[in-house]
CSV table of C-alpha atoms and ligand atoms in Angstrom, one decimal:
chain,number,residue,atom,x,y,z
A,127,MET,CA,19.1,155.7,126.5
A,128,SER,CA,18.8,152.0,126.9
A,129,LYS,CA,20.6,149.7,124.5
A,130,PHE,CA,19.2,146.2,123.7
A,131,TYR,CA,20.5,142.9,122.4
A,132,LYS,CA,19.2,139.5,121.5
A,133,ILE,CA,21.3,136.3,121.2
A,134,ILE,CA,20.1,133.5,119.0
A,135,THR,CA,21.7,130.2,120.1
A,136,TYR,CA,21.8,126.9,118.2
A,137,GLY,CA,23.1,123.6,119.3
A,138,CYS,CA,24.3,122.1,122.5
A,139,GLN,CA,24.7,123.1,126.1
A,140,MET,CA,28.2,124.3,125.4
A,141,ASN,CA,26.8,126.8,123.0
A,142,ILE,CA,24.1,127.9,125.5
A,143,HIS,CA,26.8,128.6,128.0
A,144,ASP,CA,29.0,130.4,125.4
A,145,SER,CA,26.0,132.6,124.8
A,146,GLU,CA,25.9,133.4,128.5
A,147,LYS,CA,29.5,134.6,128.1
A,148,ILE,CA,28.6,136.8,125.1
A,149,ALA,CA,25.7,138.2,127.1
A,150,GLY,CA,28.1,139.0,130.0
A,151,MET,CA,30.3,141.0,127.6
A,152,LEU,CA,27.2,142.9,126.3
A,153,ALA,CA,25.9,143.5,129.8
A,154,LEU,CA,29.3,144.9,130.8
A,155,ARG,CA,28.8,147.4,127.9
A,156,GLY,CA,25.4,148.5,129.1
A,157,TYR,CA,23.2,146.4,126.9
A,158,ALA,CA,20.0,144.8,128.2
A,159,GLU,CA,18.3,141.7,126.8
A,160,THR,CA,15.2,141.8,124.8
A,161,GLN,CA,13.4,139.2,122.5
A,162,ASP,CA,12.0,142.1,120.4
A,163,GLU,CA,14.3,142.3,117.4
A,164,ALA,CA,12.9,145.7,116.3
A,165,LEU,CA,14.2,147.1,119.6
A,166,CYS,CA,17.7,145.6,119.2
A,167,ASP,CA,20.9,147.5,118.8
A,168,VAL,CA,22.9,144.2,118.6
A,169,ILE,CA,21.7,140.8,117.4
A,170,VAL,CA,24.2,137.9,117.8
A,171,PHE,CA,23.9,134.4,116.2
A,172,ASN,CA,25.8,131.8,118.1
A,173,THR,CA,25.8,129.1,115.5
A,174,CYS,CA,26.3,125.3,115.5
A,175,CYS,CA,27.5,123.1,112.7
A,176,ILE,CA,27.2,119.7,114.4
A,177,ARG,CA,24.0,118.9,112.5
A,178,GLU,CA,23.1,120.1,109.1
A,179,ASN,CA,19.6,121.4,110.1
A,180,ALA,CA,21.0,123.7,112.7
A,181,GLU,CA,23.3,125.2,110.1
A,182,ASP,CA,20.4,125.6,107.5
A,183,HIS,CA,18.3,127.1,110.2
A,184,ALA,CA,20.9,129.7,111.1
A,185,PHE,CA,21.4,130.8,107.5
A,186,GLY,CA,17.6,131.2,107.1
A,187,ASN,CA,17.4,133.3,110.2
A,188,ILE,CA,20.3,135.5,109.3
A,189,GLY,CA,18.8,136.1,105.9
A,190,ALA,CA,15.5,137.1,107.5
A,191,LEU,CA,17.2,140.1,109.1
A,192,LYS,CA,18.1,141.8,105.9
A,193,GLN,CA,14.9,143.9,105.9
A,194,LEU,CA,15.3,145.0,109.5
A,195,LYS,CA,18.9,146.0,108.8
A,196,LYS,CA,17.7,148.1,105.9
A,197,ARG,CA,15.2,149.9,108.1
A,198,LYS,CA,17.6,150.3,110.9
A,199,PRO,CA,21.2,150.6,109.5
A,200,SER,CA,22.6,151.2,113.0
A,201,LEU,CA,21.7,147.6,114.0
A,202,ILE,CA,24.8,145.5,114.5
A,203,ILE,CA,24.5,141.9,113.4
A,204,ALA,CA,27.1,139.5,114.6
A,205,VAL,CA,27.6,135.8,113.6
A,206,GLY,CA,29.9,133.5,115.7
A,207,GLY,CA,30.2,129.9,116.9
A,208,CYS,CA,31.2,126.6,115.3
A,209,MET,CA,29.7,127.4,111.8
A,210,THR,CA,32.0,130.3,111.2
A,211,GLN,CA,35.0,128.3,112.2
A,212,GLN,CA,34.5,125.9,109.3
A,213,GLN,CA,36.8,126.4,106.3
A,214,GLY,CA,35.3,128.7,103.8
A,215,GLU,CA,32.3,129.7,105.9
A,216,ALA,CA,33.4,133.2,106.6
A,217,GLU,CA,33.6,133.8,102.8
A,218,ILE,CA,30.1,132.4,102.3
A,219,LEU,CA,28.8,134.8,105.0
A,220,ARG,CA,30.6,137.7,103.4
A,221,GLU,CA,29.1,136.9,99.9
A,222,LYS,CA,25.6,135.9,100.9
A,223,PHE,CA,25.0,138.1,103.8
A,224,PRO,CA,27.0,141.4,103.2
A,225,PHE,CA,24.9,143.1,105.9
A,226,VAL,CA,26.5,141.1,108.7
A,227,ASP,CA,28.8,143.4,110.7
A,228,ILE,CA,30.9,141.0,112.8
A,229,VAL,CA,32.0,137.5,112.1
A,230,PHE,CA,33.9,135.7,114.9
A,231,GLY,CA,34.9,132.1,115.6
A,232,THR,CA,34.9,129.7,118.6
A,233,HIS,CA,38.6,130.4,119.2
A,234,ASN,CA,38.0,134.1,119.9
A,235,LEU,CA,34.6,134.0,121.5
A,236,GLU,CA,36.0,135.6,124.6
A,237,ALA,CA,37.1,138.6,122.5
A,238,PHE,CA,33.6,139.3,121.2
A,239,GLY,CA,33.3,142.5,123.4
A,240,ILE,CA,36.6,143.9,121.9
A,241,LEU,CA,35.4,143.1,118.4
A,242,LEU,CA,32.1,144.9,119.1
A,243,ASP,CA,34.0,147.9,120.5
A,244,ARG,CA,36.1,147.9,117.3
A,245,LYS,CA,33.0,147.8,115.0
A,246,LEU,CA,31.4,150.7,117.0
A,247,SER,CA,34.5,152.9,116.9
A,248,THR,CA,35.5,152.3,113.3
A,249,GLY,CA,32.2,151.6,111.7
A,250,LYS,CA,34.0,148.9,109.6
A,251,LYS,CA,33.0,145.3,109.2
A,252,VAL,CA,35.0,143.0,111.5
A,253,VAL,CA,35.8,139.5,110.4
A,254,GLU,CA,38.1,137.6,112.8
A,255,ILE,CA,38.5,133.9,112.7
A,256,LYS,CA,41.5,132.5,114.5
A,257,ASP,CA,42.9,129.3,113.0
A,258,SER,CA,43.9,127.7,116.3
A,259,ALA,CA,42.7,127.9,119.8
A,260,GLY,CA,45.2,129.3,122.2
A,261,LYS,CA,45.0,129.1,126.0
A,262,ILE,CA,41.6,129.2,127.7
A,263,ILE,CA,40.9,132.8,128.5
A,264,GLU,CA,39.8,133.2,132.1
A,265,GLY,CA,37.8,136.1,133.5
A,266,VAL,CA,34.9,136.5,131.2
A,267,LYS,CA,31.9,136.7,133.5
A,268,PRO,CA,28.8,135.0,132.1
A,269,PHE,CA,25.5,136.6,132.4
A,270,ARG,CA,23.6,133.7,133.8
A,271,THR,CA,19.9,133.3,133.2
A,272,SER,CA,19.3,129.8,134.3
A,273,TYR,CA,19.0,130.1,138.1
A,274,PRO,CA,19.0,127.8,140.1
A,275,ASN,CA,21.2,125.9,137.5
A,276,ALA,CA,24.6,127.0,136.4
A,277,TRP,CA,27.0,125.7,133.8
A,278,VAL,CA,30.7,125.7,134.3
A,279,ASN,CA,33.1,124.9,131.4
A,280,ILE,CA,36.0,122.8,132.6
A,281,MET,CA,37.7,122.3,129.3
A,282,GLN,CA,37.3,123.1,125.6
A,283,GLY,CA,37.9,121.1,122.4
A,284,CYS,CA,38.2,117.4,121.8
A,285,ASN,CA,41.0,115.1,120.7
A,286,ASN,CA,38.9,112.1,119.7
A,287,PHE,CA,38.1,112.6,116.0
A,288,CYS,CA,35.0,110.4,115.8
A,289,THR,CA,34.7,110.1,112.1
A,290,TYR,CA,31.2,111.7,111.9
A,291,CYS,CA,32.0,114.6,114.1
A,292,ILE,CA,33.1,118.1,113.2
A,293,VAL,CA,33.9,119.3,116.7
A,294,PRO,CA,37.7,118.7,116.9
A,295,TYR,CA,38.0,120.7,113.6
A,296,VAL,CA,36.0,123.7,114.8
A,297,ARG,CA,36.7,123.7,118.6
A,298,GLY,CA,40.3,122.6,118.5
A,299,ARG,CA,42.2,120.2,120.7
A,300,GLU,CA,41.5,119.6,124.4
A,301,ARG,CA,42.4,122.4,126.7
A,302,SER,CA,41.6,122.0,130.4
A,303,ARG,CA,41.0,124.9,132.8
A,304,ALA,CA,43.2,124.9,135.9
A,305,LEU,CA,41.5,123.0,138.8
A,306,ILE,CA,41.9,126.0,141.1
A,307,ASN,CA,39.9,128.2,138.7
A,308,ILE,CA,37.1,125.7,138.4
A,309,PHE,CA,37.0,125.2,142.2
A,310,ALA,CA,36.8,129.0,142.7
A,311,GLU,CA,34.0,129.4,140.2
A,312,VAL,CA,31.9,126.5,141.6
A,313,ASN,CA,32.5,127.7,145.1
A,314,VAL,CA,31.2,131.2,144.3
A,315,LEU,CA,28.2,129.8,142.5
A,316,VAL,CA,27.2,127.6,145.5
A,317,LYS,CA,27.8,130.4,148.0
A,318,SER,CA,25.7,132.7,146.0
A,319,GLY,CA,22.8,130.3,146.0
A,320,TYR,CA,23.0,128.2,142.8
A,321,LYS,CA,21.7,124.8,143.5
A,322,GLU,CA,22.7,122.7,140.6
A,323,ILE,CA,26.1,123.0,138.9
A,324,THR,CA,26.8,121.2,135.6
A,325,LEU,CA,30.4,120.8,134.6
A,326,LEU,CA,30.7,121.0,130.8
A,327,GLY,CA,33.2,119.6,128.3
A,328,GLN,CA,33.1,117.7,125.0
A,329,ASN,CA,34.6,114.8,126.9
A,330,VAL,CA,34.9,115.6,130.6
A,331,ASN,CA,36.5,112.2,131.3
A,332,SER,CA,39.7,113.4,129.7
A,333,TYR,CA,39.8,116.5,131.8
A,334,GLY,CA,43.4,117.3,132.9
A,335,LYS,CA,45.3,115.1,130.5
A,336,ASP,CA,46.9,118.2,128.9
A,337,LEU,CA,47.7,119.8,132.3
A,338,GLY,CA,50.7,117.4,132.8
A,339,ASP,CA,50.5,117.4,136.6
A,340,GLY,CA,48.5,114.2,137.1
A,341,THR,CA,45.2,116.0,137.6
A,342,ASP,CA,42.3,114.1,136.1
A,343,PHE,CA,38.5,114.3,136.3
A,344,ALA,CA,38.4,112.1,139.4
A,345,THR,CA,40.7,114.5,141.1
A,346,LEU,CA,38.4,117.4,140.2
A,347,ILE,CA,35.3,115.6,141.4
A,348,ARG,CA,37.1,114.8,144.8
A,349,LYS,CA,38.3,118.4,145.1
A,350,LEU,CA,34.8,119.8,144.5
A,351,SER,CA,33.4,117.6,147.3
A,352,GLU,CA,35.1,120.0,149.7
A,353,ILE,CA,32.6,122.7,148.8
A,354,THR,CA,29.9,122.5,151.4
A,355,GLY,CA,26.3,123.6,150.8
A,356,ASP,CA,22.9,122.4,149.6
A,357,TYR,CA,23.6,121.8,145.9
A,358,ARG,CA,23.8,119.1,143.2
A,359,LEU,CA,26.7,118.4,140.8
A,360,ARG,CA,26.3,117.0,137.3
A,361,PHE,CA,28.7,116.7,134.4
A,362,MET,CA,28.5,116.1,130.7
A,363,THR,CA,29.4,114.6,128.4
A,364,ASN,CA,31.3,111.4,128.9
A,365,HIS,CA,33.2,109.1,126.6
A,366,PRO,CA,32.9,105.4,127.4
A,367,LYS,CA,36.6,104.7,126.6
A,368,ASP,CA,37.7,107.3,129.2
A,369,LEU,CA,35.3,106.5,132.1
A,370,THR,CA,37.5,104.9,134.7
A,371,GLU,CA,36.8,103.0,137.9
A,372,GLU,CA,38.5,105.7,139.9
A,373,LEU,CA,36.2,108.3,138.4
A,374,VAL,CA,33.0,106.2,139.1
A,375,LYS,CA,34.2,105.8,142.7
A,376,ALA,CA,34.9,109.5,143.1
A,377,VAL,CA,31.4,110.3,141.8
A,378,ALA,CA,29.8,107.7,144.1
A,379,GLU,CA,31.6,109.1,147.1
A,380,ASN,CA,30.8,112.8,146.4
A,381,GLU,CA,27.4,113.3,148.1
A,382,HIS,CA,26.6,116.2,145.8
A,383,CYS,CA,26.9,114.2,142.6
A,384,CYS,CA,23.7,113.1,141.0
A,385,HIS,CA,23.3,109.5,140.3
A,386,GLN,CA,22.8,110.1,136.6
A,387,ILE,CA,25.4,109.6,133.9
A,388,HIS,CA,25.1,110.4,130.3
A,389,LEU,CA,27.1,107.8,128.4
A,390,PRO,CA,26.8,108.1,124.6
A,391,LEU,CA,26.7,104.7,123.0
A,392,GLN,CA,26.1,105.9,119.4
A,393,SER,CA,25.9,102.3,118.0
A,394,GLY,CA,25.7,98.8,119.4
A,395,SER,CA,27.5,97.3,116.4
A,396,ASP,CA,31.2,96.7,116.9
A,397,ARG,CA,31.8,97.1,113.2
A,398,ILE,CA,30.1,100.5,113.1
A,399,LEU,CA,31.8,101.6,116.3
A,400,LYS,CA,35.2,100.9,114.7
A,401,LEU,CA,34.2,102.9,111.6
A,402,MET,CA,33.1,105.7,113.9
A,403,ASN,CA,36.6,105.6,115.6
A,404,ARG,CA,34.9,105.3,119.0
A,405,HIS,CA,37.6,103.0,120.5
A,406,TYR,CA,35.3,100.7,122.4
A,407,THR,CA,33.1,97.7,121.6
A,408,SER,CA,29.6,97.0,122.7
A,409,GLU,CA,31.1,94.6,125.3
A,410,ASP,CA,33.4,97.4,126.6
A,411,TYR,CA,30.4,99.7,126.9
A,412,LEU,CA,28.4,97.1,128.8
A,413,GLU,CA,31.4,96.7,131.2
A,414,LYS,CA,31.3,100.4,131.9
A,415,VAL,CA,27.6,100.2,132.6
A,416,ALA,CA,28.3,97.4,135.1
A,417,LEU,CA,31.1,99.4,136.7
A,418,ILE,CA,28.7,102.3,137.2
A,419,ARG,CA,26.0,100.0,138.7
A,420,LYS,CA,28.6,98.4,141.0
A,421,TYR,CA,29.2,101.6,142.8
A,422,MET,CA,25.8,103.3,142.2
A,423,PRO,CA,23.1,100.6,141.7
A,424,ASP,CA,20.4,103.2,141.4
A,425,CYS,CA,22.2,105.3,138.7
A,426,ALA,CA,20.2,106.4,135.8
A,427,ILE,CA,22.1,106.0,132.5
A,428,SER,CA,21.1,108.1,129.6
A,429,THR,CA,22.7,108.0,126.1
A,430,ASP,CA,23.1,109.3,122.6
A,431,LEU,CA,22.2,106.9,119.7
A,432,MET,CA,22.9,107.5,116.0
A,433,ILE,CA,21.4,105.6,113.1
A,434,GLY,CA,22.2,105.6,109.5
A,435,PHE,CA,26.0,105.8,109.7
A,436,PRO,CA,27.6,104.9,106.3
A,437,THR,CA,27.4,101.1,105.6
A,438,GLU,CA,25.0,100.5,108.6
A,439,THR,CA,23.1,97.3,107.9
A,440,GLU,CA,19.8,96.0,109.4
A,441,GLU,CA,21.9,93.7,111.6
A,442,ASP,CA,24.1,96.6,112.8
A,443,PHE,CA,20.9,98.5,113.7
A,444,LEU,CA,19.5,95.5,115.5
A,445,ASP,CA,22.8,95.3,117.5
A,446,THR,CA,22.0,98.8,118.7
A,447,LEU,CA,18.6,97.8,119.9
A,448,ARG,CA,20.1,94.7,121.6
A,449,VAL,CA,22.5,96.8,123.6
A,450,CYS,CA,19.7,99.3,124.5
A,451,GLU,CA,17.7,96.3,125.8
A,452,LYS,CA,20.6,95.1,127.9
A,453,VAL,CA,21.3,98.5,129.5
A,454,GLY,CA,17.8,99.8,130.1
A,455,PHE,CA,18.5,103.5,129.4
A,456,SER,CA,16.6,106.1,131.5
A,457,SER,CA,16.4,108.2,128.3
A,458,ALA,CA,18.0,108.5,125.0
A,459,PHE,CA,18.8,111.3,122.5
A,460,THR,CA,18.3,109.7,119.1
A,461,PHE,CA,20.0,111.1,115.9
A,462,VAL,CA,20.0,110.4,112.2
A,463,TYR,CA,23.6,110.5,110.9
A,464,SER,CA,24.1,113.8,109.0
A,465,ARG,CA,27.0,114.3,106.6
A,466,ARG,CA,29.5,116.9,107.8
A,467,ARG,CA,31.8,118.4,105.3
A,468,GLY,CA,35.5,117.7,106.1
A,469,THR,CA,34.9,114.6,108.2
A,470,PRO,CA,36.1,111.1,107.2
A,471,ALA,CA,32.6,109.7,107.3
A,472,ASP,CA,31.5,112.2,104.7
A,473,LYS,CA,33.9,110.6,102.3
A,474,MET,CA,32.6,107.1,102.9
A,475,GLU,CA,31.0,105.8,99.8
A,476,GLU,CA,28.1,103.8,101.1
A,477,GLN,CA,25.8,106.4,102.5
A,478,ILE,CA,22.4,105.0,103.7
A,479,PRO,CA,19.3,106.0,101.7
A,480,GLU,CA,16.9,108.4,103.4
A,481,ASP,CA,14.0,106.0,103.5
A,482,VAL,CA,16.0,103.4,105.3
A,483,LYS,CA,17.2,106.0,107.8
A,484,LYS,CA,13.6,107.2,108.3
A,485,ASP,CA,12.4,103.7,109.0
A,486,ARG,CA,15.3,103.0,111.5
A,487,ILE,CA,14.9,106.2,113.4
A,488,MET,CA,11.2,105.6,113.9
A,489,ARG,CA,11.8,102.1,115.2
A,490,LEU,CA,14.6,103.4,117.5
A,491,VAL,CA,12.5,106.2,118.9
A,492,ASP,CA,9.7,103.8,119.5
A,493,PHE,CA,12.0,101.4,121.3
A,494,THR,CA,13.7,104.1,123.5
A,495,ASN,CA,10.4,105.8,124.3
A,496,GLY,CA,9.3,102.5,125.6
A,497,GLN,CA,12.4,102.3,127.8
A,498,THR,CA,11.8,105.8,129.0
A,499,ARG,CA,8.2,105.0,129.9
A,500,ASP,CA,9.3,101.8,131.7
A,501,PHE,CA,11.8,103.9,133.8
A,502,SER,CA,9.1,106.4,134.7
A,503,VAL,CA,6.5,103.8,135.6
A,504,ASP,CA,8.5,102.8,138.7
A,505,TYR,CA,8.0,106.4,140.0
A,506,ALA,CA,4.3,106.1,140.6
A,507,GLY,CA,3.4,106.5,144.2
A,508,LYS,CA,7.0,107.4,145.2
A,509,VAL,CA,8.2,110.6,146.9
A,510,VAL,CA,11.0,112.3,144.9
A,511,THR,CA,13.1,115.3,145.7
A,512,VAL,CA,13.1,117.8,142.8
A,513,LEU,CA,15.0,121.0,142.4
A,514,CYS,CA,12.3,123.5,141.3
A,515,GLU,CA,13.6,125.3,138.2
A,516,ASP,CA,10.7,127.2,136.9
A,517,PHE,CA,7.0,127.7,136.6
A,518,ASP,CA,5.4,126.2,133.5
A,519,LYS,CA,2.8,128.8,132.4
A,520,LYS,CA,1.0,126.4,130.0
A,521,LYS,CA,0.5,123.7,132.6
A,522,GLY,CA,0.1,126.2,135.5
A,523,LEU,CA,2.5,124.1,137.5
A,524,TYR,CA,6.0,124.4,139.0
A,525,MET,CA,8.6,122.1,137.5
A,526,GLY,CA,11.8,120.6,138.6
A,527,ARG,CA,14.1,117.6,138.1
A,528,ASP,CA,15.0,114.8,140.4
A,529,GLU,CA,18.6,113.7,140.6
A,530,TYR,CA,18.0,111.0,137.9
A,531,GLY,CA,16.9,113.7,135.5
A,532,ARG,CA,13.1,113.1,135.5
A,533,MET,CA,11.0,116.3,135.2
A,534,GLY,CA,8.3,116.6,137.9
A,535,TYR,CA,5.3,119.0,137.8
A,536,PHE,CA,3.4,120.1,140.9
A,537,SER,CA,1.4,123.0,142.2
A,538,SER,CA,2.4,125.3,145.0
A,539,GLU,CA,0.8,128.3,146.7
A,540,ARG,CA,4.1,130.1,146.9
A,541,ASN,CA,7.1,130.5,144.6
A,542,VAL,CA,9.4,127.6,145.3
A,543,ILE,CA,11.9,128.2,142.4
A,544,GLY,CA,15.4,127.3,143.6
A,545,GLU,CA,14.2,125.1,146.4
A,546,PHE,CA,14.5,121.3,146.8
A,547,ILE,CA,10.9,120.0,147.1
A,548,ASP,CA,9.6,116.6,148.0
A,549,VAL,CA,6.9,115.6,145.6
A,550,LYS,CA,4.7,112.6,145.8
A,551,VAL,CA,4.2,111.2,142.3
A,552,THR,CA,0.5,110.7,141.5
A,553,SER,CA,0.8,110.1,137.7
A,554,VAL,CA,3.4,109.5,135.0
A,555,ASN,CA,3.3,110.6,131.4
A,556,GLY,CA,6.3,109.4,129.3
A,557,ILE,CA,9.3,111.3,130.6
A,558,SER,CA,7.2,113.6,132.9
A,559,LEU,CA,6.0,113.0,136.4
A,560,PHE,CA,3.0,114.7,138.0
A,561,GLY,CA,2.4,115.0,141.7
A,562,GLU,CA,1.8,117.0,144.8
A,563,ILE,CA,4.0,118.4,147.5
A,564,ALA,CA,4.6,115.7,150.0
B,831,SF4,S1,34.1,112.7,121.5
B,831,SF4,FE1,33.7,112.3,119.3
B,831,SF4,S2,31.5,113.0,119.1
B,831,SF4,FE2,32.2,113.8,121.0
B,831,SF4,S3,33.0,115.9,120.5
B,831,SF4,FE3,34.8,114.5,120.4
B,831,SF4,S4,34.9,113.9,118.2
B,831,SF4,FE4,32.8,114.7,118.6
C-alpha cells in the first residue's frame, strides 16, 4: 500500500533545500509526495524563525492539524527547522501541541529519517534538539523537485552575529563542506542534465575559512569552472565585508557564472550599519559595487533592505534611498525590522513605532519598484537567453530567467522546460518580460 507525505516549508532557499533532504529521507523509506493532507501518513513542518510572521504562520498551521490527527491517529506530525532550535520552543510545542509526534532541530536535520524510524518502531514521541552543530553530515540524497534548477549547500551556519538576526543562534557557527564533495555533487548534477546550479550558504563569501587549508570561495568558483557542460552557476547569499577582488575576478572568469550578484545592503546609514554590526559603511558598500562593475560592467546587483531598525531616523532612512539611487539595483527584497527574541537588537530601547515603519516601507517599496522597472525597460526589443523553468498555467506561457534574474514569459508549441531559449522581448511589466521565441 502506498504511503504519503507532505512537507510544509517556511522561509528561505536554505530551508527549501533542507526540505528536499527531508523528502529524500522519506522517499528512501517508500513515501510518495502528496498535497492532500487527508491522504498523508507523515506531515512535516520545516519551520523558520527569521521573521515573526513565518513563526506565527507555522504555529497556526500546526494547530489546524489537531482535528485531522484526531480522525487519523496513525498520522505522524513532525516539526523541525530553525523555530524548534530556539531556546524554550520545544517546550512550547510540547505544551501547546501535544499531538506533535516528532520535534527535531536544524543540527540533526540529516537524522530525520532515523527519528521517524524510532517513532514508528516505539510509538513514542520523539523530541531531539541538539545544542550544537557537529560536522556537516554528507550522503543525504535530496529529492529534487526543481529541475532544471538545483541547489547545493556549500556550508552551514554563520559567524557574523548581525544584531537583528537569529541565524547564528539557531544554525550554529560556520561549517564548510569539503571542496571535493561540492565538486562531485555539482559535477553529477550537471552530467545528469541540471542546467542551473545555485550554491547556498548564509554567507558564501566566507566559505572555507574554517577548513584551515587556504581554500576560499574564489578557489571553489575556479575549481567548479573545470566542470564542462551547458549550465549556469549562481550563488547566494553574499556579505559585502567578505566580497574580495579575487572572488569577483574568479566569478568574471568562470564562463558559467551568471552576471548577477545578490549583495545585501540592509541600510544606507553608517550609524545604523554599525548598530547592526554589519562591519561596512555605505562607502565600503559602494566600493564593492564598483569592484563588481569593474570586472562585470553588465552585472545585475540585487539586494536586501531593512527599514525600522531600532533608532532609525528619517535621515537614516533617506541615506538608504540615497545609496539605492547610487547603485541602481536590479531588484530588492524589502523588509520591515522584526524583533527576534534573544538578539541584541531586541534589547535596544528605542524601537520604531509601527506607523513610522509602515510609512517608510511603503516609500521604500515605491522607490525600489521604480528601479526595478527602470532596469526592465532596457530589455524592450532585445533578445535574451532564458532557461525555461516551468509552464505558467495561469498565463498559458512558458517561463524562464535570464542570467540577470529577470523572468521572461513566452509561448512555445513544444515543451521546452530545461532548455536555453532565445526570446525577443516584446513588452515589459515590472519585473516580468514578455516575448516570443527569436
Ligand atoms: S550574515 Fe548577518 S544577517 Fe546573514 S545570516 Fe549571518 S548574522 Fe544573519
